Short mmCIF file of C-alpha atoms and ligand atoms in Angstrom, two decimals:
data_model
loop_
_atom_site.label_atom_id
_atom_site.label_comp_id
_atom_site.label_asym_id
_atom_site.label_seq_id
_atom_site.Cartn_x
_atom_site.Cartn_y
_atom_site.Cartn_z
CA UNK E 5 -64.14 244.94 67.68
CA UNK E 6 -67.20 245.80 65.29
CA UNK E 7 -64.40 246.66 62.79
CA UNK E 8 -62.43 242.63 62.91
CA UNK E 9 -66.16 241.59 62.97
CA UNK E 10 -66.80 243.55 59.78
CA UNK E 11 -63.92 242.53 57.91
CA UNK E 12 -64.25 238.80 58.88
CA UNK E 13 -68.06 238.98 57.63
CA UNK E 14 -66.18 240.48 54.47
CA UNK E 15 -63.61 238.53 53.93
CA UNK E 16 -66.08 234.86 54.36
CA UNK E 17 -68.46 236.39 51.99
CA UNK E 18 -65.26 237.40 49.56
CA UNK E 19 -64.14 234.12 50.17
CA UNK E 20 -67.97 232.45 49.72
CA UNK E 21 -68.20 234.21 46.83
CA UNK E 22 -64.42 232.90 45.61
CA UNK E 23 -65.69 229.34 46.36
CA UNK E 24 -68.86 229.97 44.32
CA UNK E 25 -67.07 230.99 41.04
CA UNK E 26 -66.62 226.95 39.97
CA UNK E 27 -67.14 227.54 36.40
CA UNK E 28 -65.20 230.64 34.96
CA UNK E 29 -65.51 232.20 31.27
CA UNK E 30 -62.44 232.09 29.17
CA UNK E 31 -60.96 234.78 27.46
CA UNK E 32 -62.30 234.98 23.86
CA UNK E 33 -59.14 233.71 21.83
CA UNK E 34 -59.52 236.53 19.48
CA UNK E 35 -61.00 240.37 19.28
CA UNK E 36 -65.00 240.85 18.82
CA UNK E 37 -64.48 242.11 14.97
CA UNK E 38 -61.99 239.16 14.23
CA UNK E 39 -64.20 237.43 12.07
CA UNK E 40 -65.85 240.47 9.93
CA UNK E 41 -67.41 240.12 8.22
CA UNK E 42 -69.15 236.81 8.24
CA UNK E 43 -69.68 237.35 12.42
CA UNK E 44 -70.30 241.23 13.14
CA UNK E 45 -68.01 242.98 16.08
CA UNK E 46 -71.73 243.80 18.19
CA UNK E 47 -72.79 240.11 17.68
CA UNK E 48 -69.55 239.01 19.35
CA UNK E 49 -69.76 240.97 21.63
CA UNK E 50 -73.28 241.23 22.93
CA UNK E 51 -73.06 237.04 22.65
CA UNK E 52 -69.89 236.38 24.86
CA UNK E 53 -70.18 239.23 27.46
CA UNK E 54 -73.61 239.22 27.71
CA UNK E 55 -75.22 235.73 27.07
CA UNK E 56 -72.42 233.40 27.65
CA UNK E 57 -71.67 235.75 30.70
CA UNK E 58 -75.12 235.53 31.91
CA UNK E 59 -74.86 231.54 31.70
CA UNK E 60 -71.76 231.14 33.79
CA UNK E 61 -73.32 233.20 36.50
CA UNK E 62 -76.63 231.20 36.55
CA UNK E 63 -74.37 227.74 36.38
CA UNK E 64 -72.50 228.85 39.71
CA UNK E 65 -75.80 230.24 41.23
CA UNK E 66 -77.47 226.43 40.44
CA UNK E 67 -74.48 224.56 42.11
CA UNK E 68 -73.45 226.57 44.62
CA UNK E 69 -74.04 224.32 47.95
CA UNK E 70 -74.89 221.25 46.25
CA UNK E 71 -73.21 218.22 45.82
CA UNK E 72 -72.30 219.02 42.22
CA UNK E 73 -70.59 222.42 43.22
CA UNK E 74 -67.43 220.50 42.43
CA UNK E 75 -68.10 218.37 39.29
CA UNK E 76 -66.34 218.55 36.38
CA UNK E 77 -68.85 219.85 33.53
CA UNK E 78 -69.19 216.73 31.66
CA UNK E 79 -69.64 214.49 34.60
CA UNK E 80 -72.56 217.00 35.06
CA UNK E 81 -73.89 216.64 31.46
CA UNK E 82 -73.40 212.18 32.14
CA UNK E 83 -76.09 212.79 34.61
CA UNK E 84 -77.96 215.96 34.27
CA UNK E 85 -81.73 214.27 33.73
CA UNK E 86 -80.98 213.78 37.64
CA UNK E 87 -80.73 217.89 38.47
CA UNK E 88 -83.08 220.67 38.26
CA UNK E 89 -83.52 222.39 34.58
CA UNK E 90 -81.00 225.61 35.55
CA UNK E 91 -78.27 223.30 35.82
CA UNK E 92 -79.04 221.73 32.33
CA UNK E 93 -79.55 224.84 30.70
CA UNK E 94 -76.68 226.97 31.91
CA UNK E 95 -73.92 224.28 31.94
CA UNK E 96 -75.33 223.08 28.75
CA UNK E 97 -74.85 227.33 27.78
CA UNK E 98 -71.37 227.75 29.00
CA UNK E 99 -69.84 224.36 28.06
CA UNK E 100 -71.64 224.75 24.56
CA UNK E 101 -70.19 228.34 23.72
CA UNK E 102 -66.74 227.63 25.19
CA UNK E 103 -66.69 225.18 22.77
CA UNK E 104 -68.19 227.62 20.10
CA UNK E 105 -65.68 230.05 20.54
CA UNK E 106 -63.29 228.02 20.53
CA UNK E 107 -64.18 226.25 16.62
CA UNK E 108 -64.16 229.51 15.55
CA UNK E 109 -61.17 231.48 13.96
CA UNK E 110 -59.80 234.23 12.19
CA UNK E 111 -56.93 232.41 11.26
CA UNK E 112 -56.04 229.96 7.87
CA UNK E 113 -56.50 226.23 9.63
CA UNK E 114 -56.71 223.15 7.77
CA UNK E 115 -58.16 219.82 8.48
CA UNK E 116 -55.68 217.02 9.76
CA UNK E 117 -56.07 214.34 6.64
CA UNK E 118 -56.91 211.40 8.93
CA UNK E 119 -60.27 213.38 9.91
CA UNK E 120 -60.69 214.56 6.49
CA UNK E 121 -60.58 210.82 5.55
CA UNK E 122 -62.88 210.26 8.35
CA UNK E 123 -65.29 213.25 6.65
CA UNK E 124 -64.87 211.49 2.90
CA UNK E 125 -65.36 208.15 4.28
CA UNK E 126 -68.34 209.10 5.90
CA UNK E 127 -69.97 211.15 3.50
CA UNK E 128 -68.01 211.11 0.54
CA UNK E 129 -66.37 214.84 0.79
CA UNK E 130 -66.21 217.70 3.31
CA UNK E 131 -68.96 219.67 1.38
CA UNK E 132 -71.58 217.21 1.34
CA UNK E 133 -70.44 217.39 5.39
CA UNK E 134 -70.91 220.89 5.42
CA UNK E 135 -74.49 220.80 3.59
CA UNK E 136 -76.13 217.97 6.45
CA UNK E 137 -74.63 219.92 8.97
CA UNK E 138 -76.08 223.08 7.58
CA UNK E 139 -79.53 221.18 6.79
CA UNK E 140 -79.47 220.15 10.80
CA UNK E 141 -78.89 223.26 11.70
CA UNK E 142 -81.42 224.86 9.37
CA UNK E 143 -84.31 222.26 10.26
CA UNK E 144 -83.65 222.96 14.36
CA UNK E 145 -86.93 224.49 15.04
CA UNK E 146 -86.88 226.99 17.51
CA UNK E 147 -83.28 227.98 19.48
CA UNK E 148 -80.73 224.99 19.35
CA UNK E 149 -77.16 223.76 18.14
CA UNK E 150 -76.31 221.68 15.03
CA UNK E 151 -73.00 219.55 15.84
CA UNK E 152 -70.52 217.41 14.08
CA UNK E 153 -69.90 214.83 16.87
CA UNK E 154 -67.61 211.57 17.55
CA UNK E 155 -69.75 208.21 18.68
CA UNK E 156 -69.13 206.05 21.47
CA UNK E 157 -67.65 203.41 18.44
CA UNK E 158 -66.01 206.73 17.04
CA UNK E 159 -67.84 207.19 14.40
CA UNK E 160 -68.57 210.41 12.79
CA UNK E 161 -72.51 212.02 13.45
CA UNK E 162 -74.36 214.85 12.62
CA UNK E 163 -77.06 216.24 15.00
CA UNK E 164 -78.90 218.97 16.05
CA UNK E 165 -80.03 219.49 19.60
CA UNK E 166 -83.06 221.85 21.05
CA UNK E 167 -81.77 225.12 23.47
CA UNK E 168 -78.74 224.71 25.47
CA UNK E 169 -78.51 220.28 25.09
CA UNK E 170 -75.53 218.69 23.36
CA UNK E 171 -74.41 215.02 22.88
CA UNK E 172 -72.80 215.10 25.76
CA UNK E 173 -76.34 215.10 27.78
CA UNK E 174 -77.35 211.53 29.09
CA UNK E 175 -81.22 212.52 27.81
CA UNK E 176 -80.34 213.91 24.53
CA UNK E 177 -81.29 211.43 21.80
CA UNK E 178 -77.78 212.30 19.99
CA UNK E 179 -75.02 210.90 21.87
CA UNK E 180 -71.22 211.59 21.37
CA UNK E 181 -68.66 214.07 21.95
CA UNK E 182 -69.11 216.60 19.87
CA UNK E 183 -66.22 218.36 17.68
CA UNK E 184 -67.94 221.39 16.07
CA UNK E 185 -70.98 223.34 17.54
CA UNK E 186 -72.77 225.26 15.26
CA UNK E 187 -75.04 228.08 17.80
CA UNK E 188 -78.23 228.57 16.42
CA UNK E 189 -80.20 230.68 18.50
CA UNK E 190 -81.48 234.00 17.24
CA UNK E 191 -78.88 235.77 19.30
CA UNK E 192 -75.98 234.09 17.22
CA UNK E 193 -76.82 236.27 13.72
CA UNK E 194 -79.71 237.91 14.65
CA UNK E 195 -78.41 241.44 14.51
CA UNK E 196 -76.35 241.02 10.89
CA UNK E 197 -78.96 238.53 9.21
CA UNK E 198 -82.06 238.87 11.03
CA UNK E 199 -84.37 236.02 10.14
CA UNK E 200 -82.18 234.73 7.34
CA UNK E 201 -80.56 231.45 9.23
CA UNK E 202 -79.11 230.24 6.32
CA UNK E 203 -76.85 232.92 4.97
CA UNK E 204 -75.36 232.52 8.51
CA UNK E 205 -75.06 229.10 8.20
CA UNK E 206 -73.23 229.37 4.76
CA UNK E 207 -71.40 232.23 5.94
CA UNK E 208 -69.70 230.51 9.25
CA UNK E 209 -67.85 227.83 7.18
CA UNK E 210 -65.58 230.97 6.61
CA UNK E 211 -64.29 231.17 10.26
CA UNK E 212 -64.09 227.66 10.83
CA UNK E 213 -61.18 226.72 13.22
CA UNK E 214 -60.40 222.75 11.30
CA UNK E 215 -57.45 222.66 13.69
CA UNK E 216 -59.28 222.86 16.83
CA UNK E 217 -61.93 220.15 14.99
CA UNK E 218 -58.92 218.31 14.69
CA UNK E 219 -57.96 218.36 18.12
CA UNK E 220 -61.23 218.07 19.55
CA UNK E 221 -60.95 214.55 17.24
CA UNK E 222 -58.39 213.18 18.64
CA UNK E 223 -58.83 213.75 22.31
CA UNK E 224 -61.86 210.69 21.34
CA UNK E 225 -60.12 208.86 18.10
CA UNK E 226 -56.47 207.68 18.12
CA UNK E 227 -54.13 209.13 15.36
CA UNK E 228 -52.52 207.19 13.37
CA UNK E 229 -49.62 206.43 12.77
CA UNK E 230 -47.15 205.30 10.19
CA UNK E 231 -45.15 202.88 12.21
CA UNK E 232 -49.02 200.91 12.66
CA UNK E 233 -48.12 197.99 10.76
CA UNK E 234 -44.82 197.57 12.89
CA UNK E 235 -45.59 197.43 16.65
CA UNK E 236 -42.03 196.81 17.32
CA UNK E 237 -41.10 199.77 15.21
CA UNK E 238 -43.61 202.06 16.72
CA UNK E 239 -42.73 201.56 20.36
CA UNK E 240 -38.90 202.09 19.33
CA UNK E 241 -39.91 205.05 18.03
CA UNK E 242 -41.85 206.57 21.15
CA UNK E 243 -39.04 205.82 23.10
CA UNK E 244 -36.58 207.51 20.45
CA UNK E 245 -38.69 210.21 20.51
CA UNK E 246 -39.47 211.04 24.03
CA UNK E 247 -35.19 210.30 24.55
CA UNK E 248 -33.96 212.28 21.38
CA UNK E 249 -35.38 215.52 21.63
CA UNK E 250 -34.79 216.44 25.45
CA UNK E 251 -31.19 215.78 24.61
CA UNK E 252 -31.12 218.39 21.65
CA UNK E 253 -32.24 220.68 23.82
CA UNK E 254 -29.81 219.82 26.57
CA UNK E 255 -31.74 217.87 28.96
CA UNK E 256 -30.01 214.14 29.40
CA UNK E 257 -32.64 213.18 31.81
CA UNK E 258 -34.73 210.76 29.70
CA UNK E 259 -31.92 208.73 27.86
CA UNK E 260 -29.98 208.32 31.74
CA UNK E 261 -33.46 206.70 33.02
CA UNK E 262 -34.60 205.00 29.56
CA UNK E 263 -31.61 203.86 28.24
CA UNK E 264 -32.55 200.14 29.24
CA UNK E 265 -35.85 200.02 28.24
CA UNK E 266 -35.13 201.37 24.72
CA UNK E 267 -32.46 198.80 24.73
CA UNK E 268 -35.40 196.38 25.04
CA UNK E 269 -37.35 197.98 22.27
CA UNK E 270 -34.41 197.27 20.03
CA UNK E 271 -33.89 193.40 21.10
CA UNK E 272 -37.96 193.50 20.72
CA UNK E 273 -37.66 195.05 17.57
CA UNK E 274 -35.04 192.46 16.12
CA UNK E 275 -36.41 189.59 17.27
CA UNK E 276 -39.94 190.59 15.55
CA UNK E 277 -40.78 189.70 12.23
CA UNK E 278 -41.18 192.91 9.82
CA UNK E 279 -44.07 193.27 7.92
CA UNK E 280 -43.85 192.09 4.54
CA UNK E 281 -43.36 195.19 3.01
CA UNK E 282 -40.10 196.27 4.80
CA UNK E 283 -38.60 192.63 5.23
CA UNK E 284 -35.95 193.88 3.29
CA UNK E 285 -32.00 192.77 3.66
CA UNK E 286 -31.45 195.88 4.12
CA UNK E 287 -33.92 196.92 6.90
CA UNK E 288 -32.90 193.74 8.62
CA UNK E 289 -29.41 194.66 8.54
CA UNK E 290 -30.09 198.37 10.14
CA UNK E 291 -32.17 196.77 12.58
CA UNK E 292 -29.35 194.54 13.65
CA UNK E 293 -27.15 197.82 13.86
CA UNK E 294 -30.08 199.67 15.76
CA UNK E 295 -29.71 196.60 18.60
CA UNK E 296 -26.09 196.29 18.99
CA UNK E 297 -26.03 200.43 19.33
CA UNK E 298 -28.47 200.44 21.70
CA UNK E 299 -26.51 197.81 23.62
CA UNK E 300 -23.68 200.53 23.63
CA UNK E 301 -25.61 203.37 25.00
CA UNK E 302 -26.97 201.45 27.76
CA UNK E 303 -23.75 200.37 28.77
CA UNK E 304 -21.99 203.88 28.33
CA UNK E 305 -25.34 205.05 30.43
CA UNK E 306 -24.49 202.27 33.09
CA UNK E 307 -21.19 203.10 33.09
CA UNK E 308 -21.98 207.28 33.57
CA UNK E 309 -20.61 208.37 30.40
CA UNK E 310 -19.61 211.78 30.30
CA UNK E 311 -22.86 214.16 28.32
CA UNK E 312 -20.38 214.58 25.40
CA UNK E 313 -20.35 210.51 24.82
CA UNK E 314 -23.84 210.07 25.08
CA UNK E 315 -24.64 212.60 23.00
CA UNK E 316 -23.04 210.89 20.31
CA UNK E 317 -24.20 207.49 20.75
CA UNK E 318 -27.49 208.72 21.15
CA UNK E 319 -27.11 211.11 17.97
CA UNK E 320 -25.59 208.02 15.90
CA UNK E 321 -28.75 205.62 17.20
CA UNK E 322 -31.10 208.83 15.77
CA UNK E 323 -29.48 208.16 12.61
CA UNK E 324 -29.22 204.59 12.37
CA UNK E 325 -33.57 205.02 13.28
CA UNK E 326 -33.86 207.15 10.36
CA UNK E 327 -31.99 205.28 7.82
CA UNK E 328 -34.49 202.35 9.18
CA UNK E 329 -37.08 204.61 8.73
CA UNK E 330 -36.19 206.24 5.29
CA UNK E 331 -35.72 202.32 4.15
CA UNK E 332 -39.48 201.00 4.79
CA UNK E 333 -41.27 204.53 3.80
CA UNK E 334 -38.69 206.22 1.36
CA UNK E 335 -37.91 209.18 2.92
CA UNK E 336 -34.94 210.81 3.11
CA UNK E 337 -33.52 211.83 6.12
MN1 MN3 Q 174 -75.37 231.50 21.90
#
């Protein structure tokens, strides 16, 4: 009896502990002496497993039984004024070098032009970018982050914020969602540049991951597209897209079900008027073809055509798209 009791007093406080763990550290994408020698191997490692360790177990500690245990991180930050300082501190910690981590690289990346157009239009070039965001982070007195961060209009920002706050914070005076975190507490480049912030600062640019910038961009911004200017075009397209490709890779699935409604993107698309750029005899004339083919494969879908069949009609629409396609943009394809 006093050994079920035992194990059952283990097992809840296993399983209290379990429950407890909300928030949970990701793996660093990449080994402690990836980015020698601009980040040193001890820095890495003393700053993920010890200090963003240490603010994932104080986050868990501040929730646990309370009615945030549950909340998603940034619906945490929306209201944080409202909850004690540990909460704002160590989610502030964890969410902030998650993101940290994950901005930085050992790897070649490259900015996606549309936010390097953002960057130029903003400031005129990614440099003079660079130098504000350095001069941010330089001018934080005391521990704090500089960040590159995305309005509510979505707009690009630059900002620094004091100790673990980011833009995300409903009392932080920057607001936004921020794309690149620059850490600069002591314990970020203390150990390889002691009180010399700024070599760090010019240093990091070196380990930048744009891609991740990029993709942090666009969860906020829309990309753009090429097909913009043609509504009619675009939503063909999306359809095309989201039908073609399963079916190169076998999967027949998406054209069965969408074979009507891209039907209806083709009448939609003919009946439109092109922009005046591709109202062209020639674009018209695809366009025509692109409707009465789509006609086809619906009915061959309707009609449970064997794979082979639509494969081809499907295959022959692709290429009818692309001649539409290399017609208004000049590619070839
Ligand atoms: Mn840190």
């Amino acid at each position: 009896m006093k050994k079920v009791l035992f194990f059952v007093v283990t097992l809840s406080l296993f399983c209290w502990q379990f429950a407890a763990a909300q928030f949970v550290q990701k793996p660093l994408p990449y080994a402690y002496a990836a980015l020698e020698p601009y980040i040193d191997a001890q820095t890495m490692e003393i700053h993920y497993s010890k200090h963003h360790a240490a603010y994932v177990k104080n986050l868990n500690a501040a929730v646990v039984g309370t009615d945030i245990a549950n909340s998603k991180i940034e619906d945490i930050f929306a209201k944080v004024s409202k909850y004690p300082d540990a909460v704002r501190n160590n989610a502030g910690g964890h969410y902030n070098h998650e993101l940290f981590w994950s901005v930085l690289t050992d790897k070649k990346t490259s900015l996606h032009p549309q936010l390097e157009e953002a960057i130029k239009a903003t400031w005129t070039s990614v440099d003079s970018m660079k130098t504000l965001l350095n001069k941010a982070a330089a001018t934080r007195f005391g521990s704090g982050w500089a960040w590159l961060f995305v309005t509510a209009e979505g707009k690009l920002a630059i900002g620094s914020s004091p100790n673990q706050d980011n833009p995300l914070m409903d009392l932080s005076p920057i607001k936004g969602f921020p794309i690149l975190g620059i850490d600069v507490w002591e314990h970020a480049y203390y150990l390889k540049y002691q009180n010399k912030r700024a070599d760090y600062l010019t240093a990091i640019w070196n380990v930048v991951n744009w891609e991740e910038v990029s993709n942090r961009y666009f969860t906020v911004v829309p990309k753009k597209s090429k097909f913009d200017p043609w509504p009619e075009l675009k939503a063909f397209h999306q359809v095309m897209s989201q039908t073609f490709h399963p079916m190169e890779e076998g999967n027949y699935a998406p054209i069965k079900a969408r074979s009507a409604e891209m039907m209806q993107k083709a009448d939609a698309l003919a009946a439109s008027t092109a922009p005046a750029e591709f109202n062209k005899p020639e674009v018209l004339k695809a366009v025509k073809k692109l409707k009465a083919d789509s006609k086809k494969l619906n009915d061959l879908v309707t009609k449970k055509a064997s794979d082979e069949v639509l494969k081809k009609s499907l295959t022959a629409l692709h290429d009818t798209f692309h001649q539409i396609v290399g017609l208004c943009f000049g590619e070839e394809h």
